[in-house]
Amino acid sequence: MLKTAICDLFGIEYPIIQGGMAYLGTAELVSAVSNAGGLGIIGAGNSEPDWVRQQIRLTRQLTDKPFGVNILLMSPFAEQVVDVVLEERVAVVTTGAGNPGVYIPRFKQAGIKVMPVLASVALAKRLERAGVDAVVAEGMESGGHIGEVTTMALVPQVVDGVQIPVVAAGGIGDGRGLAAALALGAQGVQIGTRFVCSEECIAHPGYKQKILQAHERSTVASGQSTGHPLRCLQNRLTRQFEEMEKAGVSKEELESFGMNRYYQGAIEGNLDNGSLIAGQVAGLIKEIKPVRVIIDEMMTEAEAIIAGLKNSYSED
Ligand code: TUI
């Protein structure tokens, strides 16, 4: 059995964490992941604090296992979501798209485990000093807001840079990815795109189908010029965005053009004009499955790979 420091830290069975995806990290998906032995994460995204509170309470009705909340630090409601998480005494907080440093003392005082998602060694070191319990090192293969370094290069450098456990994210969609992440020194994986194509995820069926049809080059990172690139499946919106970027449209105009597109794509199923956030691993996903099956298959495959490696080493 693959038990790691991350399992002990969060009190979970398997070292598999569900990425806190905005609009999709709802009580349905979160409770399914936690009930299957992983760590489900509510995605606060840009949602109102009351919605986050409601999802926390709903999740508690559906599971008695640990789960977390992801706080999108660039959300206009980030401060209020922090208050909700403290009031509700959620077990784990992850953060994205910024530096959560100012909030850490309050989380620690409340006994909440903190695991920021980041894309650089420097920020990992700084946040370790600030007292976080673990970090997620997220490579640019990921869907959504991304950094500039690949998972393969970033994870071992973060592992070497800190003493706390490191979780790998970006480009991981099956047991091979989990085994590879462990080989890089990570203590677990965070998975987003694979869980979008689960039965329990409330993503629009058309969006799930687009992921199933994707190949390895179906995603594109739009908005490099804004400083906040977003990886999505290529569609009419990303092509329009690219043309506007080439034409030298201002950063402000590009950002307002991209606003609220994710809800349209993920929930409303607007496949042409919505953002269909997905990681490069989309090409690997062939079937919609229940969360429990996704997790069980991932664990079985990783364990077989690791056992095989041990055997092949010991034969020489
Ligand atoms: O945050 C993500 N992924 C995201 S955020 C996002 S935005 C959004 N999505 C849907 C609806 C509304 C809004 C979509 N996907 N991943 C974690 C992540 N964080 N990747 C990179 C970073 C990051 C970048 C810079 C973390 C810290 C950071 O530091 C800045 C600093 O101040 O040092």
GROMACS .gro file of C-alpha atoms and ligand atoms in nm:
model
  349
    1MET     CA    1   0.000   0.000   0.000
    2LEU     CA    2   0.125   0.346  -0.091
    3LYS     CA    3   0.108   0.542   0.233
    4THR     CA    4   0.299   0.868   0.243
    5ALA     CA    5   0.356   1.163   0.475
    6ILE     CA    6   0.064   1.338   0.301
    7CYS     CA    7  -0.172   1.055   0.406
    8ASP     CA    8  -0.061   1.096   0.769
    9LEU     CA    9  -0.076   1.477   0.754
   10PHE     CA   10  -0.438   1.487   0.635
   11GLY     CA   11  -0.564   1.157   0.776
   12ILE     CA   12  -0.646   1.013   0.433
   13GLU     CA   13  -0.602   0.667   0.284
   14TYR     CA   14  -0.446   0.750  -0.054
   15PRO     CA   15  -0.204   1.032  -0.151
   16ILE     CA   16  -0.450   1.172  -0.405
   17ILE     CA   17  -0.583   1.526  -0.373
   18GLN     CA   18  -0.853   1.672  -0.593
   19GLY     CA   19  -0.762   2.015  -0.732
   20GLY     CA   20  -0.992   2.286  -0.595
   21MET     CA   21  -1.156   2.375  -0.924
   22ALA     CA   22  -1.383   2.681  -0.933
   23TYR     CA   23  -1.751   2.587  -0.991
   24LEU     CA   24  -1.661   2.217  -1.018
   25GLY     CA   25  -1.519   2.152  -0.672
   26THR     CA   26  -1.868   2.122  -0.525
   27ALA     CA   27  -1.999   1.901  -0.244
   28GLU     CA   28  -2.083   1.624  -0.497
   29LEU     CA   29  -1.725   1.583  -0.624
   30VAL     CA   30  -1.553   1.671  -0.296
   31SER     CA   31  -1.747   1.415  -0.089
   32ALA     CA   32  -1.697   1.148  -0.357
   33VAL     CA   33  -1.319   1.199  -0.352
   34SER     CA   34  -1.299   1.203   0.029
   35ASN     CA   35  -1.528   0.900   0.060
   36ALA     CA   36  -1.303   0.713  -0.187
   37GLY     CA   37  -0.997   0.774   0.034
   38GLY     CA   38  -0.850   1.088  -0.126
   39LEU     CA   39  -0.882   1.451  -0.021
   40GLY     CA   40  -1.168   1.642  -0.182
   41ILE     CA   41  -1.128   2.020  -0.210
   42ILE     CA   42  -1.410   2.274  -0.249
   43GLY     CA   43  -1.319   2.531  -0.516
   44ALA     CA   44  -1.412   2.875  -0.386
   45GLY     CA   45  -1.302   3.041  -0.713
   46ASN     CA   46  -1.477   3.376  -0.747
   47SER     CA   47  -1.788   3.248  -0.567
   48GLU     CA   48  -1.966   3.437  -0.289
   49PRO     CA   49  -1.866   3.346   0.069
   50ASP     CA   50  -2.220   3.221   0.144
   51TRP     CA   51  -2.194   2.972  -0.141
   52VAL     CA   52  -1.867   2.841   0.006
   53ARG     CA   53  -2.026   2.804   0.350
   54GLN     CA   54  -2.318   2.617   0.198
   55GLN     CA   55  -2.083   2.379   0.012
   56ILE     CA   56  -1.887   2.312   0.333
   57ARG     CA   57  -2.207   2.222   0.519
   58LEU     CA   58  -2.339   2.011   0.231
   59THR     CA   59  -2.009   1.823   0.211
   60ARG     CA   60  -2.030   1.750   0.583
   61GLN     CA   61  -2.368   1.589   0.524
   62LEU     CA   62  -2.220   1.366   0.253
   63THR     CA   63  -1.895   1.257   0.419
   64ASP     CA   64  -1.738   1.228   0.762
   65LYS     CA   65  -1.390   1.217   0.605
   66PRO     CA   66  -1.147   1.513   0.589
   67PHE     CA   67  -1.184   1.763   0.304
   68GLY     CA   68  -1.051   2.108   0.222
   69VAL     CA   69  -1.130   2.444   0.063
   70ASN     CA   70  -0.922   2.610  -0.210
   71ILE     CA   71  -0.907   2.988  -0.182
   72LEU     CA   72  -0.844   3.173  -0.506
   73LEU     CA   73  -0.633   3.461  -0.376
   74MET     CA   74  -0.726   3.691  -0.664
   75SER     CA   75  -1.098   3.654  -0.595
   76PRO     CA   76  -1.274   3.974  -0.482
   77PHE     CA   77  -1.413   3.760  -0.195
   78ALA     CA   78  -1.084   3.604  -0.081
   79GLU     CA   79  -1.084   3.782   0.260
   80GLN     CA   80  -1.442   3.679   0.335
   81VAL     CA   81  -1.378   3.320   0.223
   82VAL     CA   82  -1.087   3.310   0.470
   83ASP     CA   83  -1.333   3.412   0.745
   84VAL     CA   84  -1.580   3.139   0.640
   85VAL     CA   85  -1.307   2.874   0.646
   86LEU     CA   86  -1.200   2.985   0.996
   87GLU     CA   87  -1.557   2.996   1.125
   88GLU     CA   88  -1.642   2.656   0.979
   89ARG     CA   89  -1.313   2.504   1.102
   90VAL     CA   90  -1.237   2.328   0.776
   91ALA     CA   91  -0.958   2.068   0.808
   92VAL     CA   92  -0.738   2.181   0.516
   93VAL     CA   93  -0.690   2.497   0.311
   94THR     CA   94  -0.517   2.517  -0.024
   95THR     CA   95  -0.459   2.847  -0.204
   96GLY     CA   96  -0.394   2.943  -0.564
   97ALA     CA   97  -0.282   3.230  -0.785
   98GLY     CA   98  -0.095   3.428  -0.521
   99ASN     CA   99   0.097   3.443  -0.195
  100PRO     CA  100  -0.119   3.343   0.106
  101GLY     CA  101   0.145   3.463   0.360
  102VAL     CA  102  -0.076   3.716   0.541
  103TYR     CA  103  -0.343   3.456   0.622
  104ILE     CA  104  -0.114   3.179   0.750
  105PRO     CA  105  -0.097   3.282   1.120
  106ARG     CA  106  -0.478   3.279   1.147
  107PHE     CA  107  -0.507   2.937   0.985
  108LYS     CA  108  -0.233   2.795   1.206
  109GLN     CA  109  -0.392   2.936   1.519
  110ALA     CA  110  -0.720   2.767   1.426
  111GLY     CA  111  -0.539   2.435   1.374
  112ILE     CA  112  -0.615   2.433   1.000
  113LYS     CA  113  -0.363   2.257   0.776
  114VAL     CA  114  -0.233   2.486   0.500
  115MET     CA  115  -0.101   2.372   0.163
  116PRO     CA  116  -0.049   2.650  -0.095
  117VAL     CA  117  -0.038   2.570  -0.466
  118LEU     CA  118   0.261   2.741  -0.628
  119ALA     CA  119   0.484   2.732  -0.930
  120SER     CA  120   0.826   2.838  -0.797
  121VAL     CA  121   1.094   2.719  -0.554
  122ALA     CA  122   1.135   3.070  -0.408
  123LEU     CA  123   0.771   3.093  -0.297
  124ALA     CA  124   0.781   2.737  -0.160
  125LYS     CA  125   1.081   2.828   0.059
  126ARG     CA  126   0.922   3.152   0.177
  127LEU     CA  127   0.597   2.980   0.270
  128GLU     CA  128   0.776   2.695   0.447
  129ARG     CA  129   0.938   2.959   0.669
  130ALA     CA  130   0.591   3.111   0.725
  131GLY     CA  131   0.474   2.776   0.865
  132VAL     CA  132   0.273   2.596   0.594
  133ASP     CA  133   0.231   2.219   0.636
  134ALA     CA  134   0.297   2.113   0.274
  135VAL     CA  135   0.306   2.266  -0.074
  136VAL     CA  136   0.162   2.169  -0.411
  137ALA     CA  137   0.420   2.223  -0.687
  138GLU     CA  138   0.213   2.280  -1.000
  139GLY     CA  139   0.372   2.251  -1.344
  140MET     CA  140   0.263   2.435  -1.656
  141GLU     CA  141   0.095   2.122  -1.797
  142SER     CA  142  -0.194   2.203  -1.563
  143GLY     CA  143  -0.526   2.345  -1.663
  144GLY     CA  144  -0.619   2.698  -1.561
  145HIS     CA  145  -0.382   2.962  -1.429
  146ILE     CA  146  -0.027   2.835  -1.479
  147GLY     CA  147   0.335   2.919  -1.406
  148GLU     CA  148   0.632   2.876  -1.641
  149VAL     CA  149   0.802   2.551  -1.534
  150THR     CA  150   0.707   2.195  -1.623
  151THR     CA  151   0.607   1.945  -1.353
  152MET     CA  152   0.906   1.723  -1.438
  153ALA     CA  153   1.150   2.008  -1.372
  154LEU     CA  154   0.964   2.190  -1.093
  155VAL     CA  155   0.878   1.906  -0.855
  156PRO     CA  156   1.232   1.777  -0.781
  157GLN     CA  157   1.358   2.135  -0.739
  158VAL     CA  158   1.083   2.216  -0.488
  159VAL     CA  159   1.151   1.881  -0.314
  160ASP     CA  160   1.518   1.980  -0.281
  161GLY     CA  161   1.430   2.330  -0.164
  162VAL     CA  162   1.202   2.247   0.131
  163GLN     CA  163   1.175   1.997   0.418
  164ILE     CA  164   0.792   1.977   0.424
  165PRO     CA  165   0.599   1.730   0.204
  166VAL     CA  166   0.551   1.824  -0.162
  167VAL     CA  167   0.250   1.728  -0.374
  168ALA     CA  168   0.294   1.723  -0.752
  169ALA     CA  169   0.034   1.872  -0.987
  170GLY     CA  170   0.013   1.924  -1.361
  171GLY     CA  171   0.007   1.651  -1.624
  172ILE     CA  172  -0.099   1.372  -1.388
  173GLY     CA  173  -0.401   1.168  -1.490
  174ASP     CA  174  -0.338   0.803  -1.409
  175GLY     CA  175  -0.125   0.562  -1.205
  176ARG     CA  176   0.177   0.621  -1.427
  177GLY     CA  177   0.165   0.989  -1.336
  178LEU     CA  178   0.130   0.906  -0.966
  179ALA     CA  179   0.430   0.667  -0.979
  180ALA     CA  180   0.633   0.928  -1.169
  181ALA     CA  181   0.547   1.198  -0.914
  182LEU     CA  182   0.661   0.973  -0.629
  183ALA     CA  183   0.982   0.901  -0.823
  184LEU     CA  184   1.044   1.278  -0.838
  185GLY     CA  185   1.024   1.291  -0.459
  186ALA     CA  186   0.665   1.407  -0.422
  187GLN     CA  187   0.453   1.261  -0.143
  188GLY     CA  188   0.128   1.279  -0.338
  189VAL     CA  189  -0.051   1.417  -0.641
  190GLN     CA  190  -0.315   1.678  -0.705
  191ILE     CA  191  -0.549   1.593  -0.990
  192GLY     CA  192  -0.790   1.825  -1.170
  193THR     CA  193  -0.876   1.737  -1.530
  194ARG     CA  194  -0.915   1.362  -1.466
  195PHE     CA  195  -1.179   1.438  -1.201
  196VAL     CA  196  -1.370   1.673  -1.436
  197CYS     CA  197  -1.446   1.358  -1.636
  198SER     CA  198  -1.594   1.175  -1.337
  199GLU     CA  199  -1.959   1.084  -1.300
  200GLU     CA  200  -1.990   1.295  -0.986
  201CYS     CA  201  -1.847   1.618  -1.132
  202ILE     CA  202  -2.121   1.869  -1.221
  203ALA     CA  203  -1.934   1.995  -1.531
  204HIS     CA  204  -2.156   2.031  -1.840
  205PRO     CA  205  -2.166   1.703  -2.040
  206GLY     CA  206  -2.052   1.886  -2.354
  207TYR     CA  207  -1.737   2.007  -2.173
  208LYS     CA  208  -1.663   1.654  -2.051
  209GLN     CA  209  -1.703   1.525  -2.409
  210LYS     CA  210  -1.458   1.788  -2.538
  211ILE     CA  211  -1.199   1.659  -2.289
  212LEU     CA  212  -1.263   1.299  -2.399
  213GLN     CA  213  -1.207   1.403  -2.763
  214ALA     CA  214  -0.886   1.595  -2.688
  215HIS     CA  215  -0.534   1.493  -2.790
  216GLU     CA  216  -0.199   1.598  -2.648
  217ARG     CA  217  -0.193   1.931  -2.833
  218SER     CA  218  -0.556   2.031  -2.780
  219THR     CA  219  -0.487   2.284  -2.505
  220VAL     CA  220  -0.337   2.629  -2.536
  221ALA     CA  221  -0.215   2.876  -2.273
  222SER     CA  222  -0.384   3.206  -2.358
  223GLY     CA  223  -0.303   3.548  -2.222
  224GLN     CA  224   0.076   3.531  -2.183
  225SER     CA  225   0.079   3.908  -2.242
  226THR     CA  226  -0.153   3.970  -1.943
  227GLY     CA  227   0.088   3.796  -1.705
  228HIS     CA  228  -0.192   3.553  -1.608
  229PRO     CA  229  -0.188   3.277  -1.870
  230LEU     CA  230  -0.479   3.032  -1.857
  231ARG     CA  231  -0.457   2.683  -2.010
  232CYS     CA  232  -0.779   2.576  -2.184
  233LEU     CA  233  -0.895   2.354  -2.468
  234GLN     CA  234  -0.853   2.540  -2.796
  235ASN     CA  235  -1.183   2.681  -2.926
  236ARG     CA  236  -1.329   2.988  -3.090
  237LEU     CA  237  -1.267   3.193  -2.773
  238THR     CA  238  -0.896   3.105  -2.748
  239ARG     CA  239  -0.848   3.181  -3.121
  240GLN     CA  240  -1.024   3.517  -3.082
  241PHE     CA  241  -0.812   3.589  -2.775
  242GLU     CA  242  -0.493   3.505  -2.967
  243GLU     CA  243  -0.590   3.742  -3.250
  244MET     CA  244  -0.658   4.022  -3.002
  245GLU     CA  245  -0.321   3.960  -2.834
  246LYS     CA  246  -0.143   3.969  -3.174
  247ALA     CA  247  -0.324   4.292  -3.259
  248GLY     CA  248  -0.179   4.448  -2.943
  249VAL     CA  249  -0.508   4.491  -2.754
  250SER     CA  250  -0.443   4.627  -2.403
  251LYS     CA  251  -0.405   4.401  -2.100
  252GLU     CA  252  -0.715   4.554  -1.937
  253GLU     CA  253  -0.929   4.493  -2.245
  254LEU     CA  254  -0.803   4.134  -2.276
  255GLU     CA  255  -0.879   4.065  -1.910
  256SER     CA  256  -1.231   4.205  -1.930
  257PHE     CA  257  -1.287   4.006  -2.254
  258GLY     CA  258  -1.190   3.689  -2.064
  259MET     CA  259  -1.405   3.759  -1.755
  260ASN     CA  260  -1.666   3.504  -1.645
  261ARG     CA  261  -1.594   3.278  -1.940
  262TYR     CA  262  -1.518   2.980  -1.721
  263TYR     CA  263  -1.872   2.951  -1.582
  264GLN     CA  264  -2.009   2.971  -1.937
  265GLY     CA  265  -1.783   2.688  -2.051
  266ALA     CA  266  -1.781   2.458  -1.750
  267ILE     CA  267  -2.141   2.484  -1.630
  268GLU     CA  268  -2.347   2.630  -1.915
  269GLY     CA  269  -2.165   2.425  -2.180
  270ASN     CA  270  -2.092   2.715  -2.411
  271LEU     CA  271  -1.827   2.523  -2.603
  272ASP     CA  272  -1.737   2.801  -2.849
  273ASN     CA  273  -1.737   3.114  -2.636
  274GLY     CA  274  -1.665   2.977  -2.288
  275SER     CA  275  -1.327   2.886  -2.136
  276LEU     CA  276  -1.290   2.507  -2.132
  277ILE     CA  277  -1.016   2.479  -1.871
  278ALA     CA  278  -0.816   2.157  -1.908
  279GLY     CA  279  -0.460   2.037  -1.858
  280GLN     CA  280  -0.239   1.875  -2.123
  281VAL     CA  281  -0.332   1.539  -1.973
  282ALA     CA  282  -0.676   1.577  -2.137
  283GLY     CA  283  -0.555   1.359  -2.427
  284LEU     CA  284  -0.509   1.071  -2.183
  285ILE     CA  285  -0.870   1.063  -2.067
  286LYS     CA  286  -1.093   0.828  -2.262
  287GLU     CA  287  -1.392   0.758  -2.039
  288ILE     CA  288  -1.614   0.915  -1.777
  289LYS     CA  289  -1.591   0.698  -1.463
  290PRO     CA  290  -1.703   0.713  -1.101
  291VAL     CA  291  -1.452   0.885  -0.872
  292ARG     CA  292  -1.397   0.565  -0.675
  293VAL     CA  293  -1.297   0.376  -0.991
  294ILE     CA  294  -1.061   0.655  -1.101
  295ILE     CA  295  -0.886   0.650  -0.763
  296ASP     CA  296  -0.876   0.270  -0.728
  297GLU     CA  297  -0.733   0.226  -1.080
  298MET     CA  298  -0.475   0.496  -1.021
  299MET     CA  299  -0.358   0.331  -0.698
  300THR     CA  300  -0.347  -0.020  -0.846
  301GLU     CA  301  -0.154   0.097  -1.152
  302ALA     CA  302   0.099   0.300  -0.949
  303GLU     CA  303   0.157   0.014  -0.705
  304ALA     CA  304   0.217  -0.231  -0.993
  305ILE     CA  305   0.465   0.007  -1.157
  306ILE     CA  306   0.656   0.063  -0.835
  307ALA     CA  307   0.666  -0.311  -0.757
  308GLY     CA  308   0.788  -0.376  -1.115
  309LEU     CA  309   1.065  -0.118  -1.079
  310LYS     CA  310   1.180  -0.274  -0.753
  311ASN     CA  311   1.191  -0.619  -0.915
  312SER     CA  312   1.380  -0.500  -1.219
  313TYR     CA  313   1.638  -0.325  -1.000
  314SER     CA  314   1.688  -0.621  -0.768
  315GLU     CA  315   1.750  -0.861  -1.060
  316ASP     CA  316   2.075  -0.686  -1.165
  317TUI     O1  317  -0.465   2.886  -0.925
  317TUI     C1  318  -0.447   2.792  -0.997
  317TUI     N1  319  -0.526   2.761  -1.103
  317TUI     C2  320  -0.630   2.839  -1.145
  317TUI     S1  321  -0.673   2.985  -1.077
  317TUI     C3  322  -0.786   3.010  -1.193
  317TUI     S2  323  -0.871   3.159  -1.199
  317TUI     C4  324  -1.032   3.132  -1.211
  317TUI     N2  325  -1.077   3.019  -1.257
  317TUI     C5  326  -1.205   3.002  -1.268
  317TUI     C6  327  -1.294   3.095  -1.233
  317TUI     C7  328  -1.251   3.210  -1.184
  317TUI     C8  329  -1.118   3.232  -1.175
  317TUI     C9  330  -0.790   2.904  -1.277
  317TUI     N3  331  -0.701   2.810  -1.249
  317TUI     N4  332  -0.343   2.711  -0.976
  317TUI    C10  333  -0.251   2.733  -0.869
  317TUI    C11  334  -0.141   2.821  -0.910
  317TUI     N5  335  -0.099   2.920  -0.839
  317TUI     N6  336  -0.067   2.810  -1.021
  317TUI    C12  337   0.025   2.909  -1.016
  317TUI    C13  338   0.005   2.978  -0.900
  317TUI    C14  339   0.076   3.088  -0.843
  317TUI    C15  340   0.123   3.193  -0.919
  317TUI    C16  341   0.190   3.299  -0.860
  317TUI    C17  342   0.096   3.090  -0.707
  317TUI    C18  343   0.161   3.194  -0.648
  317TUI    C19  344   0.208   3.296  -0.724
  317TUI     O2  345   0.280   3.391  -0.657
  317TUI    C20  346   0.261   3.525  -0.674
  317TUI    C21  347   0.339   3.597  -0.566
  317TUI     O3  348   0.281   3.689  -0.512
  317TUI     O4  349   0.450   3.555  -0.537
   0.00000   0.00000   0.00000
